[in-house]
Protein backbone atom coordinates (compact mmCIF):
# COMPACT_ATOMS: atom_id res chain seq x y z
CA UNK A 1 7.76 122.29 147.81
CA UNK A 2 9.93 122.54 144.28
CA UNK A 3 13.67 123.77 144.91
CA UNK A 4 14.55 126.41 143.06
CA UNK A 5 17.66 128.30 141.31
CA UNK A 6 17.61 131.71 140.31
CA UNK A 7 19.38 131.51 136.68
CA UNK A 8 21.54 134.78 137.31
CA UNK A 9 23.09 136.71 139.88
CA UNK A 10 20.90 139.96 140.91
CA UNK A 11 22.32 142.73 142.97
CA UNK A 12 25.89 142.16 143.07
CA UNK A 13 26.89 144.77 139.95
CA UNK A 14 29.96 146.33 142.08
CA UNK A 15 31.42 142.52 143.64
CA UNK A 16 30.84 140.42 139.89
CA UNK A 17 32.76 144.05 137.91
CA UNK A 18 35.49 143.37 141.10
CA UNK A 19 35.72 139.90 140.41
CA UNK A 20 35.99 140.07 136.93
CA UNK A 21 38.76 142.79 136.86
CA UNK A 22 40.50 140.54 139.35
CA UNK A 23 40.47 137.92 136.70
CA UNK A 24 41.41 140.23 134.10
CA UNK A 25 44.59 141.02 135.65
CA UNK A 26 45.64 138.00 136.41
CA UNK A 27 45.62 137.46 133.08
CA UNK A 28 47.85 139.81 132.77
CA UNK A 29 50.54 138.27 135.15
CA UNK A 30 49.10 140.52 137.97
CA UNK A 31 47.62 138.13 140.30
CA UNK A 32 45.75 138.95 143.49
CA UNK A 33 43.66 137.24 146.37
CA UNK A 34 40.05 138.66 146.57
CA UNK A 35 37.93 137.05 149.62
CA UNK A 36 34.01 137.56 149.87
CA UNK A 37 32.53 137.59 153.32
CA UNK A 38 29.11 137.33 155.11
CA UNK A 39 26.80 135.63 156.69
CA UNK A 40 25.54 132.21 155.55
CA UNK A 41 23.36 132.17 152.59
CA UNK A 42 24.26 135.59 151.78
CA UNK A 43 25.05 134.75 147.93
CA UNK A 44 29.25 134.30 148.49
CA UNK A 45 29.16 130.73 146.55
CA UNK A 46 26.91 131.84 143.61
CA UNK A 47 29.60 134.98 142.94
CA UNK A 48 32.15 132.21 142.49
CA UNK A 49 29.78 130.18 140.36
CA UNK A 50 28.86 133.00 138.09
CA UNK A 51 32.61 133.73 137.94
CA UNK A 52 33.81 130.68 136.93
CA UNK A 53 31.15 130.19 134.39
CA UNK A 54 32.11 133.24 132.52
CA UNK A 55 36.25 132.22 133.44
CA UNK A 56 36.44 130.80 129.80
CA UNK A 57 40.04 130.73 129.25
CA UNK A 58 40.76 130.10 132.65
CA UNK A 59 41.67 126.84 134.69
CA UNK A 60 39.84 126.68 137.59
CA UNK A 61 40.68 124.28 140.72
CA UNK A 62 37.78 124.89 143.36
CA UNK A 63 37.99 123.09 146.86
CA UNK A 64 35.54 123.37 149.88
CA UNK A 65 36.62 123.38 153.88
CA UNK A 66 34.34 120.90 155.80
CA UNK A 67 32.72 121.46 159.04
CA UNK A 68 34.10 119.50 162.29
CA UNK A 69 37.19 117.81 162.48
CA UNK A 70 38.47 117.78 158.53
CA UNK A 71 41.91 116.14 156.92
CA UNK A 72 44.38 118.43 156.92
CA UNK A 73 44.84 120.28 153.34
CA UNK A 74 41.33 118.67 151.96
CA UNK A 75 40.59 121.33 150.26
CA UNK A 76 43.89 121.29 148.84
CA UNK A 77 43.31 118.21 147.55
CA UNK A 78 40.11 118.53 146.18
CA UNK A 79 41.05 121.47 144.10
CA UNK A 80 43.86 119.88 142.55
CA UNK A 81 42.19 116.57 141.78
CA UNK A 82 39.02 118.47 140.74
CA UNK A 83 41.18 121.13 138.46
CA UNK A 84 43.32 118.40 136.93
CA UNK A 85 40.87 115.59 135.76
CA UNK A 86 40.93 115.00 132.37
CA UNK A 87 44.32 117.00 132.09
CA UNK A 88 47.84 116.28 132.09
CA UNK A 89 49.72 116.44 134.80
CA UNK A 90 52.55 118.58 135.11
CA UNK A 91 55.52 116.85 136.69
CA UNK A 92 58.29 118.48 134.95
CA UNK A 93 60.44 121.80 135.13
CA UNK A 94 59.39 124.24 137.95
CA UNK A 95 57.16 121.99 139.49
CA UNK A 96 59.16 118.38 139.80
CA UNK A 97 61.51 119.61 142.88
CA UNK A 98 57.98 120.08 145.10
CA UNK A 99 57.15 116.66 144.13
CA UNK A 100 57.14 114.67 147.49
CA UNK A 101 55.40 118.43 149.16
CA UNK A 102 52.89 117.84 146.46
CA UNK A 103 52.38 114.28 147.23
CA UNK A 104 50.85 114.88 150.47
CA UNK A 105 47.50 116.56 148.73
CA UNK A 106 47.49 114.77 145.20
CA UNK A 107 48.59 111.08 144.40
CA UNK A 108 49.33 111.74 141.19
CA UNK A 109 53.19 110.68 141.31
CA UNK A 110 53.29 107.04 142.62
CA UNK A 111 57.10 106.16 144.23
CA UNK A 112 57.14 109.84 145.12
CA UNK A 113 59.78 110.08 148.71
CA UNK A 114 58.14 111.77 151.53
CA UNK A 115 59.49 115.30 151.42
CA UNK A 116 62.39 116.31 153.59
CA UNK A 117 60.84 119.52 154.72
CA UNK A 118 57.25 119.13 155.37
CA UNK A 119 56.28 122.65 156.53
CA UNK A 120 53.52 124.41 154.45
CA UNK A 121 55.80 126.81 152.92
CA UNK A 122 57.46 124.47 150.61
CA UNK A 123 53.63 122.81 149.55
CA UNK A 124 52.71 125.86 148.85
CA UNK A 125 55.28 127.01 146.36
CA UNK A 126 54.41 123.43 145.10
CA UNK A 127 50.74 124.39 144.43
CA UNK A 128 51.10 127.56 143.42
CA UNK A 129 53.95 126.00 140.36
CA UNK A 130 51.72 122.96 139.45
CA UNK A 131 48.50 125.24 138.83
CA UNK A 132 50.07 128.25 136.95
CA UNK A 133 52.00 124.96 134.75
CA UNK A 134 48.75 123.35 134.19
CA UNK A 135 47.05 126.34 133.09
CA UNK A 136 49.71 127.35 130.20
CA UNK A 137 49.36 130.43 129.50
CA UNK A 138 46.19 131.37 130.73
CA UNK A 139 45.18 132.48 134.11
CA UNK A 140 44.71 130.02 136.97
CA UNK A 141 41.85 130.80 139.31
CA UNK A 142 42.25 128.76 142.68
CA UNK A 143 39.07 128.56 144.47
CA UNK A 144 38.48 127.88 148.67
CA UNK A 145 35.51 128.25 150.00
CA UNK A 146 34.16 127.73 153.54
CA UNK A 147 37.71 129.01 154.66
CA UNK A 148 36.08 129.53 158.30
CA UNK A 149 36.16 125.61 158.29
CA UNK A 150 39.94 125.93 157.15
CA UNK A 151 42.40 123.62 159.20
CA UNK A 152 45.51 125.38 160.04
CA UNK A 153 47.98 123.64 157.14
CA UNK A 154 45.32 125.06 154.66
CA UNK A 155 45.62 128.75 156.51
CA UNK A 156 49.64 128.53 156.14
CA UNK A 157 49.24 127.80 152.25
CA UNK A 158 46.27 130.64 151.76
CA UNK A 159 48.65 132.75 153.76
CA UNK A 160 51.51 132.15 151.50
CA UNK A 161 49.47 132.35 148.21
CA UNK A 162 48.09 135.40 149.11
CA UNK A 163 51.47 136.91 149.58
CA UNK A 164 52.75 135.56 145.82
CA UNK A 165 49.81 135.91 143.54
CA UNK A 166 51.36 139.48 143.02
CA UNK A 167 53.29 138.70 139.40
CA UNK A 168 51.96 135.51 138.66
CA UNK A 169 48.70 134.31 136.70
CA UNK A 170 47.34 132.94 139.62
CA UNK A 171 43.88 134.46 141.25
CA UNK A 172 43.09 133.18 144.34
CA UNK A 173 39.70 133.65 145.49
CA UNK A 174 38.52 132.76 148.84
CA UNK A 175 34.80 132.77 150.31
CA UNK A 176 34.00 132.88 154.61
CA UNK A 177 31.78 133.80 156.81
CA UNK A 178 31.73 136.61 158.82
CA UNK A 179 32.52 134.93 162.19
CA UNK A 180 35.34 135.58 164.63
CA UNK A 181 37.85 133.06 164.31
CA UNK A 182 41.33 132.20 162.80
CA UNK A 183 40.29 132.54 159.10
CA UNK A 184 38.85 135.79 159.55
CA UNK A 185 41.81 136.86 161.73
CA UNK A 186 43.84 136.08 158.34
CA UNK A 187 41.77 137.78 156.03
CA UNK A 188 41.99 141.20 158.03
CA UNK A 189 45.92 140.64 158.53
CA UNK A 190 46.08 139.87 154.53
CA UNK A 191 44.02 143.32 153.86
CA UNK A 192 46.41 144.94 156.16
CA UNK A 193 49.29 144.10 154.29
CA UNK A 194 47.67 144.82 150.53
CA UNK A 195 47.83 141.46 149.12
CA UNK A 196 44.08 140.91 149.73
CA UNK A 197 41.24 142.69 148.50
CA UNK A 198 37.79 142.01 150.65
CA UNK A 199 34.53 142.09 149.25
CA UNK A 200 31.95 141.79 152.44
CA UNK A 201 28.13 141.35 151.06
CA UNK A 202 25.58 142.80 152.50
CA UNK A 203 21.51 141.78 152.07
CA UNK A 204 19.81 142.66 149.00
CA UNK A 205 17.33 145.92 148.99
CA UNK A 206 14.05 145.65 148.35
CA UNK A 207 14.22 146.09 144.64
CA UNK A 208 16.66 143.34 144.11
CA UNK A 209 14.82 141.33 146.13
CA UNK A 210 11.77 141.56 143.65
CA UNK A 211 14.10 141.14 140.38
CA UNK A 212 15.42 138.04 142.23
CA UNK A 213 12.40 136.94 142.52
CA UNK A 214 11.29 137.78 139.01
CA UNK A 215 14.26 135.94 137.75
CA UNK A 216 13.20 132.60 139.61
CA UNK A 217 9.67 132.28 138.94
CA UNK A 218 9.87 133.91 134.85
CA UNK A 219 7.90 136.04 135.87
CA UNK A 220 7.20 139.59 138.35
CA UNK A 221 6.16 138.38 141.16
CA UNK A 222 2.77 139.31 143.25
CA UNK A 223 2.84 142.30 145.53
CA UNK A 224 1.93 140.25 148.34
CA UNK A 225 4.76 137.79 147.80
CA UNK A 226 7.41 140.68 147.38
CA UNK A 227 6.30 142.05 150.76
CA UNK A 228 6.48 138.20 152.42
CA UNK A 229 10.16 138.40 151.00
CA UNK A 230 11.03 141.61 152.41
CA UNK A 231 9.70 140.55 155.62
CA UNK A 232 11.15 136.93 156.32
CA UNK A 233 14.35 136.36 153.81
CA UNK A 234 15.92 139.52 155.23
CA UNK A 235 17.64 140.49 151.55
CA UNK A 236 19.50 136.44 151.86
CA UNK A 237 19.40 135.07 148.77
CA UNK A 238 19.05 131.81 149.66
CA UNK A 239 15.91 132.15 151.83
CA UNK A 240 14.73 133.89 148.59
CA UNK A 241 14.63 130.86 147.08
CA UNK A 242 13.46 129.19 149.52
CA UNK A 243 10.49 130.93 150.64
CA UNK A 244 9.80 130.88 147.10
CA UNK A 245 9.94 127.11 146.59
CA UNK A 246 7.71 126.59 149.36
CA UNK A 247 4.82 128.72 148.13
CA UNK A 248 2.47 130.67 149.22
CA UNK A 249 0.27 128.50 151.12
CA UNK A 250 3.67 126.86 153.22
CA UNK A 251 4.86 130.24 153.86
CA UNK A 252 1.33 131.61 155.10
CA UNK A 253 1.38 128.49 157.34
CA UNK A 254 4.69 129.61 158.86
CA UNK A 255 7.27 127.44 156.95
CA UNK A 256 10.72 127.51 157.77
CA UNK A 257 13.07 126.60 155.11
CA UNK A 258 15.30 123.12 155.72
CA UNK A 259 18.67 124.71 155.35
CA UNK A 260 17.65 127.53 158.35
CA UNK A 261 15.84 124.57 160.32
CA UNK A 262 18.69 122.68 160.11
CA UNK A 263 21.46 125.52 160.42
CA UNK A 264 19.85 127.10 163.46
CA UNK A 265 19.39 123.20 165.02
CA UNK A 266 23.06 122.78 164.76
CA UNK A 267 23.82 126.27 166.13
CA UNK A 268 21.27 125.69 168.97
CA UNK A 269 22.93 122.28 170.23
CA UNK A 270 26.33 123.50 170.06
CA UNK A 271 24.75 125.98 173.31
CA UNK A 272 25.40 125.25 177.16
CA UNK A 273 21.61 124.92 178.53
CA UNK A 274 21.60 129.17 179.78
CA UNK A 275 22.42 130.06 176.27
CA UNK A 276 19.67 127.64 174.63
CA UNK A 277 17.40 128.94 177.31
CA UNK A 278 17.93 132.40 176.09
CA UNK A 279 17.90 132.01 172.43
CA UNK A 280 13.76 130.44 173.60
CA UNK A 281 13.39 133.22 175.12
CA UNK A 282 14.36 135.96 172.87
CA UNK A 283 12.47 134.37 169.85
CA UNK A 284 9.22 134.99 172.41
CA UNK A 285 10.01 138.12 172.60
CA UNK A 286 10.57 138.85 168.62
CA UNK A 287 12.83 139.04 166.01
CA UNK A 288 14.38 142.54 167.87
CA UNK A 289 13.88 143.84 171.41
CA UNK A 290 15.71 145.85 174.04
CA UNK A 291 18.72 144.12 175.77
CA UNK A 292 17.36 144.95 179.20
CA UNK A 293 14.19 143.36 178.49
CA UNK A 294 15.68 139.70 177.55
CA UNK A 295 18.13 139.91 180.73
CA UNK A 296 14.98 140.93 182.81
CA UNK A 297 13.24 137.91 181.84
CA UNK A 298 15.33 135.10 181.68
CA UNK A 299 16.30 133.22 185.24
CA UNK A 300 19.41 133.63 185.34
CA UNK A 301 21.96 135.80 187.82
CA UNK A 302 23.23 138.96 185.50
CA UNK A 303 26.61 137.60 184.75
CA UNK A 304 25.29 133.98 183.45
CA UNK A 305 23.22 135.99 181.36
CA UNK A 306 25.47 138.30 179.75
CA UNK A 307 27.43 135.20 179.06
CA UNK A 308 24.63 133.53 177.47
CA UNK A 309 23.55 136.27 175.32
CA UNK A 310 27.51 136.78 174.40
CA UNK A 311 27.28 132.98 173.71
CA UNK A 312 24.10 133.33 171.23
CA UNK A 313 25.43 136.23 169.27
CA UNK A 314 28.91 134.33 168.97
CA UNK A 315 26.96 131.42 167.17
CA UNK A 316 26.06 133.80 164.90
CA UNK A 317 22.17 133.57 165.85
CA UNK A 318 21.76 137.05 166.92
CA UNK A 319 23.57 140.30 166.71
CA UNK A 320 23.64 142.87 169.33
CA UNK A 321 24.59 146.44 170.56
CA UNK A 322 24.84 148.11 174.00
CA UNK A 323 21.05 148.74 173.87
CA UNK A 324 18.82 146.36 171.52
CA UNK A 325 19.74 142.81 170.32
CA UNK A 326 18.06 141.21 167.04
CA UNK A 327 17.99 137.84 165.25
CA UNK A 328 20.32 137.49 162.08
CA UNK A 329 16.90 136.54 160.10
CA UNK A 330 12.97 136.35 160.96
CA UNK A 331 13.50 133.10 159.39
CA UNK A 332 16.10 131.87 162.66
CA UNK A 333 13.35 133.45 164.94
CA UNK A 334 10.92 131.33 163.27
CA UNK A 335 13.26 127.88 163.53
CA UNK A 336 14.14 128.99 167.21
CA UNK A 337 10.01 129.40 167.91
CA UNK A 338 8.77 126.00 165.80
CA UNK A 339 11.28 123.75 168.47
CA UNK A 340 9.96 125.46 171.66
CA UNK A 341 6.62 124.10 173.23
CA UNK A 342 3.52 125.87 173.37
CA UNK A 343 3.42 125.68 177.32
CA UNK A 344 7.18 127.07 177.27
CA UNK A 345 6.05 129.89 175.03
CA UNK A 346 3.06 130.79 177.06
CA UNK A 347 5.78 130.79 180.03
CA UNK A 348 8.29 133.52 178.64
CA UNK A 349 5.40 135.57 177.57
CA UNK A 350 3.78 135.77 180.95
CA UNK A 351 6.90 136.20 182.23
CA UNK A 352 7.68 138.97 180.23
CA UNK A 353 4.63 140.75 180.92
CA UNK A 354 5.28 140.58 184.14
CA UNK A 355 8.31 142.45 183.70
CA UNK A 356 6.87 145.12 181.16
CA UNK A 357 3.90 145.26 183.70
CA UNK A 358 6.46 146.39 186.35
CA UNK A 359 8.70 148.53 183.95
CA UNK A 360 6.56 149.37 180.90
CA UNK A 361 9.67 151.57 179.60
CA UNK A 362 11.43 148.18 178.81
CA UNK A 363 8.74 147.47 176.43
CA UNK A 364 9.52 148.02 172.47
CA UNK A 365 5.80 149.41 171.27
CA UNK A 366 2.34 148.73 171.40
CA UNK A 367 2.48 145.81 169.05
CA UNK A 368 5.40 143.40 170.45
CA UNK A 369 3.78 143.75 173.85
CA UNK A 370 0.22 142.64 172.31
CA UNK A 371 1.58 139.62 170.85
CA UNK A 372 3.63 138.95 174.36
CA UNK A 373 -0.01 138.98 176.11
CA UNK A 374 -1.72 137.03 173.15
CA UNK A 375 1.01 133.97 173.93
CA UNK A 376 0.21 134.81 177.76
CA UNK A 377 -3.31 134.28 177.18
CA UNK A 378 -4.62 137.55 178.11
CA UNK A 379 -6.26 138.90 175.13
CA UNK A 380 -8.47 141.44 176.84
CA UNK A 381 -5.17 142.74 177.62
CA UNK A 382 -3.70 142.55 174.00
CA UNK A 383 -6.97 144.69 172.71
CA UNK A 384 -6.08 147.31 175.14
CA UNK A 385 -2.70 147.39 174.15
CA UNK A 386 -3.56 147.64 169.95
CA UNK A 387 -5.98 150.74 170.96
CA UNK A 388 -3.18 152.78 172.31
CA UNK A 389 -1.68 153.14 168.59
CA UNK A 390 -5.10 153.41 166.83
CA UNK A 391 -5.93 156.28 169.02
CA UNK A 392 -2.79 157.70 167.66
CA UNK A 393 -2.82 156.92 164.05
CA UNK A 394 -6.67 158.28 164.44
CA UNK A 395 -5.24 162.20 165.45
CA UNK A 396 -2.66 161.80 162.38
CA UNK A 397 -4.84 161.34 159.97
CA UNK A 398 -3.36 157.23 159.18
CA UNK A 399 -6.96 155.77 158.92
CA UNK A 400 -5.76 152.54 156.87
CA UNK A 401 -3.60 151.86 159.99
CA UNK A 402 -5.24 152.67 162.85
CA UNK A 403 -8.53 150.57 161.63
CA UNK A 404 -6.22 147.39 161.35
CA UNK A 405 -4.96 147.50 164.38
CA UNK A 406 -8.37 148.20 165.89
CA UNK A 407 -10.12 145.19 163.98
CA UNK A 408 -7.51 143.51 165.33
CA UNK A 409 -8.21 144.45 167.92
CA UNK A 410 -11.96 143.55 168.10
CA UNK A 411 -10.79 140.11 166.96
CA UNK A 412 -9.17 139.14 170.00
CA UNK A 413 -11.41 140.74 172.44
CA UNK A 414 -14.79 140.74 170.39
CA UNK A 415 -17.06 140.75 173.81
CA UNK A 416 -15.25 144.00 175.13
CA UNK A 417 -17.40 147.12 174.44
CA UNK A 418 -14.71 149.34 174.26
């Protein structure tokens, strides 16, 4: 497997011409906070990148939120020191009173006093001085990313940032993902008030995909591997790459990329045991299905389940609406179904045929109900199933279709006459 970078940004026109307007302005002395939002591995981080590398007569200070239990203000801190290497360090004029606020994310003034007022108000007038003085009289772009890792200090100072960039130089440009929680509470309050402009990403289509993928390898890439991208990285950018880097043979044998192994892995653990028994469960079932179905076959009393299925879309591993849930990628499905034993698999998908044997209405298609009684080790059953739709796609007039589904068919039942 080689890792791979795509050399430019494909797809994002509307959010890079936002961006760089943003930047323009604050040139200008009209300063703003802009915040891009989505789902892991959605592209947020290279939008900054390409931003910054174009940010020429800007000074950039860029700091990252940690997962877990982080220092307060890190990011704070890594900003500054990152912004300020190799530059002087302003400690005069506007910016010497916030000195000992200043001291308690940069140790740049040794024999500084503790400040008297330590509440994030006052450090944050001290940041927001110390990186408009360092970058002269150019724009200063201050970078946080990860903010749904933010600690609460670090909130308070976005919070007040946000609400001065107006009439400064300063751009302040913050990147989170689209999860319930505090920072995402703050970003909707800040674009309720004006002072924040949200850009929230959505996949890639299909075409950008394949210039995405054009960019990475040098060259267009194979019909077959534009349709294995539009089918397992979901329009993410970063499982572009990955699925890419794999190749074709790793992808054919059902690789799963290391950053969705391990992402879903950490998701999964943080689960009480009904949850994690779900999530198995659903990724038998496919990478969408009807709610009722999942509830039906899981062993669990109806309000345990609920809970666990509110649980699993919480973590961020699958969405859902009143009537059909789905997983955020194939590519989770796939991480979910590579850590659950064969003899569990074969389990859920007799126990879901079961259910669609009592209630075939529950049931999603000919096709997802075939693959439920391959697992279940019925394939006379499966054959029956895949002749349903070939019968169909035989009175339309869809030959190509219904003869794959019927040599599929013969495949798995190859003694049965019919």
């Amino acid at each position: 497997m080689r890792a791979l970078r795509c050399p430019e940004v494909v797809g994002r026109d509307t959010e890079r011409d936002v961006l760089r307007a943003a930047l323009e302005d604050a040139a200008r002395g009209r300063g703003a906070m802009v915040g891009l939002v989505g789902p892991a591995g959605i592209g947020k981080s290279r939008l900054v990148t390409d931003l910054v590398g174009s940010a020429e007569v800007a000074t950039v200070f860029a700091g990252r939120c940690t997962e877990g239990a982080p220092a307060a203000l890190r990011p704070l801190s890594e900003a500054l020191l990152s912004g300020l290497r190799g530059r002087p360090v302003p400690a005069g004029g506007d910016v010497e009173p916030f000195l000992p606020a200043l001291g308690r994310v940069a140790p740049f003034w040794p024999g500084t006093p503790p400040p008297a007022d330590g509440s994030p108000v006052v450090l944050a007038e001290g940041v927001h001085r110390l990186v408009l003085a360092a970058a002269g009289a150019g724009p200063a772009v201050l970078v946080v990313e990860d903010l749904q890792w933010a600690d609460p200090d670090t909130l308070a100072v976005v919070e007040y940032l946000a609400d001065h960039a107006a009439g400064s130089r300063l751009l302040l440009l913050v990147t989170a993902r689209s999860t319930p929680g505090p920072a995402l509470a703050l970003l909707h309050r800040l674009a309720h008030r004006g002072v924040h402009r949200e850009l929230v990403l959505p996949p890639l289509a299909e075409d950008d995909v394949g210039a995405m993928a054009a960019a990475c390898l040098g060259e267009p890439p194979s019909p077959e591997t534009v349709a294995m991208l539009r089918d397992r990285a979901d329009g993410f950018p970063l499982l572009v790459e990955e699925l890419l880097g794999a190749g074709p043979a790793a992808v054919r044998a059902g690789h799963v990329p290391a950053t969705v192994a391990e992402t879903t892995a950490a998701r999964t653990a943080a689960l009480d045991g009904p949850a994690r028994e779900m999530l198995r469960v659903a990724a038998v079932l496919g990478v969408e299905f009807p709610t009722a179905l999942l509830l039906a076959v899981v062993d669990h009393e109806p309000e345990v389940a609920r809970q666990a299925l509110a649980a699993i879309a919480a973590a961020d591993l699958v969405t859902q609406d009143a009537d059909r849930a789905a997983f955020r990628h194939a590519l989770t499905r796939d991480a979910v179904a590579a850590t659950t034993p064969g003899p569990e698999r074969a389990r859920i998908a007799r126990r879901a045929w079961e259910v669609l044997s009592d209630d075939a209405d529950l049931g999603d298609g000919a096709t997802p109900v075939a693959e439920l009684a391959v697992l279940a080790a019925d394939p006379g059953a499966a054959a029956a199933f895949l002749r349903r739709p070939a019968r169909t796609d035989l009175a339309q007039g869809s030959l190509a279709t219904a003869e794959a589904a019927l040599r599929r068919a013969r495949a798995l039942a190859p003694d049965r006459p019919a």
